[in-house]
Amino acid sequence: MNIENQMKLSFLSRSVNEAFARAAVSAFILPLDPTVEELSDIRTAVSEAVTNCIVHAYPDRTGTVFLDAKITDTGKVIVKIRDKGVGIENIEQAMEPLFTTSSDERAGLGFAVMQSFCDKVRVRSAVGKGTCVTLEKTISSPTYDKR
Amino acid sequence: MRALVDITYDSNTVTAQLYGEIDHHIAPKIRKEIDSRCESLRPDLLRLDFKAVTFMDSSGVGLVMGRYRNIALLGGRLEVVNIPKPIEKVFSLSGLGRLGVLK
């Protein structure tokens, strides 16, 4: 499996950047000619992961969110969303549907959406160091233009 | 700034027409508009119309759940209508279907 294309972004953990992250990933995978549903799935999953960073990673300051996307020659899209924030104490609990540590109107469904809309979701985290969420989704019939 | 929500009131029903993308950034602004109108008008029914919504993540689910709770506290009901297919997919991961508010 070879990497055909890659991009890296970093931006402040401000909620206004959620739309930017979605648009950036959408534009990046568009050459794969995804179906409307595949595009929507990836955009929504990315939105959830980025929102988690913005809501949870840096409670007392504005930090940086790092987004890295790769496309392989088999049409697999791999998006890594990373932060250097507080980290998750109990990953299993955090990934339980409806679980949230937020006091706002948060549904606690971020991970449930990511898992439902992507083929694979991996979470690595260390308290005080940060969190990395990796999303994988294969586009069904990739017509990737390598030019 | 573009309207995120158009609110109309007729026959004891507040209808909120939502527009564009609903995410964690936008949801509180929509919430404020809807809550303030409902608090002053005290409708029997709050209808959230999603036909012009182009994107929604689970922040939208939180928004709807919060409205469901608030309108119930005011003695009213909630209805969510004209849900586009991709957004239906996000709602299906929530328990809102079982509450009978998704039309």
CSV table of C-alpha atoms in Angstrom, one decimal:
chain,number,residue,atom,x,y,z
A,1,MET,CA,0.0,0.0,0.0
A,2,ASN,CA,1.6,3.3,-1.1
A,3,ILE,CA,0.8,6.8,0.0
A,4,GLU,CA,-0.4,8.7,-3.1
A,5,ASN,CA,-1.0,12.1,-1.5
A,6,GLN,CA,-0.7,13.7,1.9
A,7,MET,CA,-1.4,17.0,3.6
A,8,LYS,CA,-0.8,18.5,7.1
A,9,LEU,CA,-2.6,21.3,8.7
A,10,SER,CA,-2.5,23.0,12.1
A,11,PHE,CA,-4.8,25.5,13.5
A,12,LEU,CA,-5.9,27.1,16.8
A,13,SER,CA,-8.4,25.2,18.9
A,14,ARG,CA,-11.1,27.7,18.1
A,15,SER,CA,-14.6,26.4,17.2
A,16,VAL,CA,-14.7,28.5,14.1
A,17,ASN,CA,-12.1,26.2,12.7
A,18,GLU,CA,-14.4,23.2,12.7
A,19,ALA,CA,-15.9,24.2,9.4
A,20,PHE,CA,-12.5,24.9,8.0
A,21,ALA,CA,-11.2,21.4,8.9
A,22,ARG,CA,-14.2,19.8,7.3
A,23,ALA,CA,-13.8,21.9,4.1
A,24,ALA,CA,-10.1,21.2,3.9
A,25,VAL,CA,-10.5,17.4,4.2
A,26,SER,CA,-13.4,17.4,1.8
A,27,ALA,CA,-11.4,19.3,-0.8
A,28,PHE,CA,-8.4,17.0,-0.3
A,29,ILE,CA,-10.4,13.8,-0.9
A,30,LEU,CA,-12.5,15.1,-3.7
A,31,PRO,CA,-10.2,13.9,-6.5
A,32,LEU,CA,-11.0,10.3,-5.2
A,33,ASP,CA,-14.5,11.0,-6.5
A,34,PRO,CA,-16.3,9.8,-3.4
A,35,THR,CA,-20.0,9.3,-3.3
A,36,VAL,CA,-22.1,11.9,-1.6
A,37,GLU,CA,-22.5,9.6,1.3
A,38,GLU,CA,-18.8,8.8,1.6
A,39,LEU,CA,-17.9,12.5,1.5
A,40,SER,CA,-20.6,13.3,4.1
A,41,ASP,CA,-19.4,10.4,6.4
A,42,ILE,CA,-15.8,11.6,6.3
A,43,ARG,CA,-16.7,15.2,6.9
A,44,THR,CA,-18.9,14.3,9.8
A,45,ALA,CA,-16.3,12.1,11.4
A,46,VAL,CA,-13.6,14.7,11.0
A,47,SER,CA,-15.9,17.3,12.5
A,48,GLU,CA,-16.5,15.1,15.5
A,49,ALA,CA,-12.8,14.5,16.1
A,50,VAL,CA,-11.8,18.2,15.6
A,51,THR,CA,-14.6,19.3,17.9
A,52,ASN,CA,-13.4,16.9,20.6
A,53,CYS,CA,-10.0,18.6,20.5
A,54,ILE,CA,-11.6,22.1,20.6
A,55,VAL,CA,-14.0,21.2,23.5
A,56,HIS,CA,-11.7,19.1,25.6
A,57,ALA,CA,-8.0,19.3,24.9
A,58,TYR,CA,-7.1,22.8,26.2
A,59,PRO,CA,-9.6,23.8,28.9
A,60,ASP,CA,-7.6,26.7,30.2
A,61,ARG,CA,-6.0,28.1,27.0
A,62,THR,CA,-6.2,28.1,23.2
A,63,GLY,CA,-4.0,25.3,21.8
A,64,THR,CA,-3.2,23.9,18.5
A,65,VAL,CA,-5.0,21.1,16.6
A,66,PHE,CA,-2.9,19.1,14.1
A,67,LEU,CA,-4.6,17.4,11.2
A,68,ASP,CA,-2.8,15.1,8.8
A,69,ALA,CA,-4.5,13.3,5.9
A,70,LYS,CA,-3.2,10.6,3.6
A,71,ILE,CA,-4.6,8.9,0.5
A,72,THR,CA,-3.3,5.5,-0.5
A,73,ASP,CA,-3.2,3.8,-3.9
A,74,THR,CA,-6.0,1.5,-2.7
A,75,GLY,CA,-8.4,4.5,-2.1
A,76,LYS,CA,-8.0,4.4,1.6
A,77,VAL,CA,-8.3,7.8,3.4
A,78,ILE,CA,-6.4,8.1,6.7
A,79,VAL,CA,-7.0,11.2,8.8
A,80,LYS,CA,-5.1,11.8,12.0
A,81,ILE,CA,-6.4,14.5,14.4
A,82,ARG,CA,-4.0,15.3,17.2
A,83,ASP,CA,-3.6,17.6,20.1
A,84,LYS,CA,-1.0,18.3,22.8
A,85,GLY,CA,-3.6,18.8,25.5
A,86,VAL,CA,-4.9,17.3,28.6
A,87,GLY,CA,-5.3,13.7,27.3
A,88,ILE,CA,-8.0,11.2,28.1
A,89,GLU,CA,-7.9,9.4,31.4
A,90,ASN,CA,-10.2,6.5,30.5
A,91,ILE,CA,-10.4,6.0,26.7
A,92,GLU,CA,-12.9,3.1,27.0
A,93,GLN,CA,-15.3,5.3,29.0
A,94,ALA,CA,-14.8,8.3,26.8
A,95,MET,CA,-15.8,6.2,23.8
A,96,GLU,CA,-19.0,5.0,25.4
A,97,PRO,CA,-22.1,6.5,23.6
A,98,LEU,CA,-23.7,9.3,25.5
A,99,PHE,CA,-20.7,9.7,27.9
A,100,THR,CA,-19.5,13.3,28.1
A,101,THR,CA,-17.5,15.3,30.6
A,102,SER,CA,-18.9,18.5,29.2
A,103,SER,CA,-21.5,20.6,30.9
A,104,ASP,CA,-22.8,22.2,27.7
A,105,GLU,CA,-25.4,20.6,25.5
A,106,ARG,CA,-23.1,17.8,24.3
A,107,ALA,CA,-24.7,14.6,23.2
A,108,GLY,CA,-21.7,12.4,24.0
A,109,LEU,CA,-21.9,10.8,20.5
A,110,GLY,CA,-18.7,12.0,18.9
A,111,PHE,CA,-17.0,8.6,19.0
A,112,ALA,CA,-20.2,6.7,18.1
A,113,VAL,CA,-20.5,8.8,15.0
A,114,MET,CA,-16.8,8.3,14.1
A,115,GLN,CA,-17.1,4.5,14.5
A,116,SER,CA,-20.3,4.3,12.6
A,117,PHE,CA,-19.1,6.4,9.7
A,118,CYS,CA,-15.5,5.1,9.3
A,119,ASP,CA,-14.1,1.7,8.7
A,120,LYS,CA,-11.6,2.1,11.6
A,121,VAL,CA,-11.1,4.4,14.5
A,122,ARG,CA,-7.9,4.3,16.7
A,123,VAL,CA,-7.4,6.5,19.8
A,124,ARG,CA,-4.1,7.0,21.6
A,125,SER,CA,-3.9,9.3,24.5
A,126,ALA,CA,-1.7,10.1,27.5
A,127,VAL,CA,-2.8,12.3,30.4
A,128,GLY,CA,-1.0,15.6,30.3
A,129,LYS,CA,0.6,14.9,26.9
A,130,GLY,CA,-2.3,14.8,24.3
A,131,THR,CA,-4.5,12.7,22.2
A,132,CYS,CA,-4.4,11.3,18.7
A,133,VAL,CA,-7.5,10.0,16.8
A,134,THR,CA,-6.9,8.1,13.6
A,135,LEU,CA,-9.9,7.7,11.2
A,136,GLU,CA,-9.7,5.3,8.2
A,137,LYS,CA,-12.2,5.0,5.4
A,138,THR,CA,-11.8,3.3,2.1
A,139,ILE,CA,-13.5,5.0,-0.9
A,140,SER,CA,-15.4,2.4,-2.8
A,141,SER,CA,-14.3,3.0,-6.4
A,142,PRO,CA,-11.4,5.4,-6.3
A,143,THR,CA,-10.5,7.2,-9.6
A,144,TYR,CA,-7.5,9.0,-8.2
A,145,ASP,CA,-5.9,11.5,-10.5
A,146,LYS,CA,-2.2,11.4,-9.6
A,147,ARG,CA,-1.2,14.4,-11.8
B,1,MET,CA,-24.1,37.9,9.1
B,2,ARG,CA,-26.4,35.4,7.4
B,3,ALA,CA,-29.4,34.2,9.2
B,4,LEU,CA,-28.8,30.8,10.8
B,5,VAL,CA,-32.4,30.4,11.7
B,6,ASP,CA,-35.7,32.0,10.7
B,7,ILE,CA,-38.3,31.9,13.4
B,8,THR,CA,-42.0,32.3,12.7
B,9,TYR,CA,-45.0,32.0,15.0
B,10,ASP,CA,-48.5,30.9,14.0
B,11,SER,CA,-51.4,29.2,15.8
B,12,ASN,CA,-49.4,28.5,19.0
B,13,THR,CA,-46.6,27.0,17.0
B,14,VAL,CA,-43.0,28.3,16.8
B,15,THR,CA,-41.4,27.1,13.6
B,16,ALA,CA,-37.6,27.5,13.4
B,17,GLN,CA,-36.2,27.1,9.9
B,18,LEU,CA,-32.6,26.2,10.2
B,19,TYR,CA,-30.0,26.9,7.6
B,20,GLY,CA,-26.5,25.7,6.5
B,21,GLU,CA,-24.1,23.8,8.7
B,22,ILE,CA,-24.9,22.9,12.3
B,23,ASP,CA,-21.8,22.2,14.4
B,24,HIS,CA,-20.4,23.0,17.8
B,25,HIS,CA,-19.5,26.5,16.7
B,26,ILE,CA,-22.9,27.4,15.4
B,27,ALA,CA,-25.2,25.5,17.7
B,28,PRO,CA,-25.1,27.9,20.7
B,29,LYS,CA,-26.2,30.8,18.4
B,30,ILE,CA,-29.2,28.8,17.1
B,31,ARG,CA,-30.0,27.7,20.6
B,32,LYS,CA,-30.1,31.3,21.9
B,33,GLU,CA,-32.4,32.5,19.2
B,34,ILE,CA,-34.9,29.6,19.6
B,35,ASP,CA,-34.8,29.6,23.4
B,36,SER,CA,-35.5,33.4,23.7
B,37,ARG,CA,-38.4,33.2,21.3
B,38,CYS,CA,-39.9,30.2,23.0
B,39,GLU,CA,-39.6,31.7,26.4
B,40,SER,CA,-41.5,34.8,25.3
B,41,LEU,CA,-44.1,33.1,23.1
B,42,ARG,CA,-44.6,29.9,25.2
B,43,PRO,CA,-45.9,27.8,22.2
B,44,ASP,CA,-47.7,24.5,22.4
B,45,LEU,CA,-45.4,23.2,19.6
B,46,LEU,CA,-41.8,23.9,18.6
B,47,ARG,CA,-41.1,22.7,15.1
B,48,LEU,CA,-37.5,22.5,13.9
B,49,ASP,CA,-37.4,22.4,10.1
B,50,PHE,CA,-34.2,20.9,8.7
B,51,LYS,CA,-34.9,21.2,4.9
B,52,ALA,CA,-32.2,23.8,4.4
B,53,VAL,CA,-29.6,22.2,6.7
B,54,THR,CA,-26.6,21.1,4.6
B,55,PHE,CA,-24.5,19.5,7.4
B,56,MET,CA,-24.9,18.3,10.9
B,57,ASP,CA,-22.7,16.5,13.4
B,58,SER,CA,-23.6,15.3,16.9
B,59,SER,CA,-23.6,19.0,18.1
B,60,GLY,CA,-27.0,19.2,16.2
B,61,VAL,CA,-28.2,16.2,18.2
B,62,GLY,CA,-27.3,18.0,21.4
B,63,LEU,CA,-29.1,21.1,20.1
B,64,VAL,CA,-32.3,19.2,19.4
B,65,MET,CA,-32.1,17.3,22.8
B,66,GLY,CA,-31.7,20.6,24.6
B,67,ARG,CA,-34.7,22.1,22.8
B,68,TYR,CA,-36.7,19.0,23.6
B,69,ARG,CA,-35.9,19.4,27.3
B,70,ASN,CA,-36.6,23.2,27.4
B,71,ILE,CA,-39.9,23.1,25.5
B,72,ALA,CA,-41.1,20.3,27.8
B,73,LEU,CA,-40.2,22.6,30.8
B,74,LEU,CA,-42.4,25.3,29.1
B,75,GLY,CA,-45.2,22.8,28.7
B,76,GLY,CA,-44.9,22.3,25.0
B,77,ARG,CA,-43.9,19.6,22.4
B,78,LEU,CA,-41.1,19.3,19.9
B,79,GLU,CA,-41.2,18.2,16.3
B,80,VAL,CA,-38.3,17.8,13.9
B,81,VAL,CA,-39.3,17.8,10.2
B,82,ASN,CA,-37.9,17.6,6.7
B,83,ILE,CA,-34.7,15.8,7.8
B,84,PRO,CA,-32.3,15.3,4.9
B,85,LYS,CA,-31.0,11.7,4.5
B,86,PRO,CA,-27.3,12.3,5.6
B,87,ILE,CA,-28.6,14.1,8.7
B,88,GLU,CA,-31.0,11.3,9.4
B,89,LYS,CA,-28.0,9.0,9.6
B,90,VAL,CA,-26.5,11.1,12.5
B,91,PHE,CA,-29.9,11.3,14.3
B,92,SER,CA,-30.2,7.5,14.0
B,93,LEU,CA,-27.3,7.1,16.4
B,94,SER,CA,-29.2,9.1,19.1
B,95,GLY,CA,-32.2,8.1,21.1
B,96,LEU,CA,-34.3,10.9,19.5
B,97,GLY,CA,-36.1,8.4,17.2
B,98,ARG,CA,-37.6,6.7,20.2
B,99,LEU,CA,-39.0,10.0,21.6
B,100,GLY,CA,-41.2,10.3,18.6
B,101,VAL,CA,-40.0,13.8,17.8
B,102,LEU,CA,-38.5,13.0,14.4
B,103,LYS,CA,-41.1,13.2,11.7
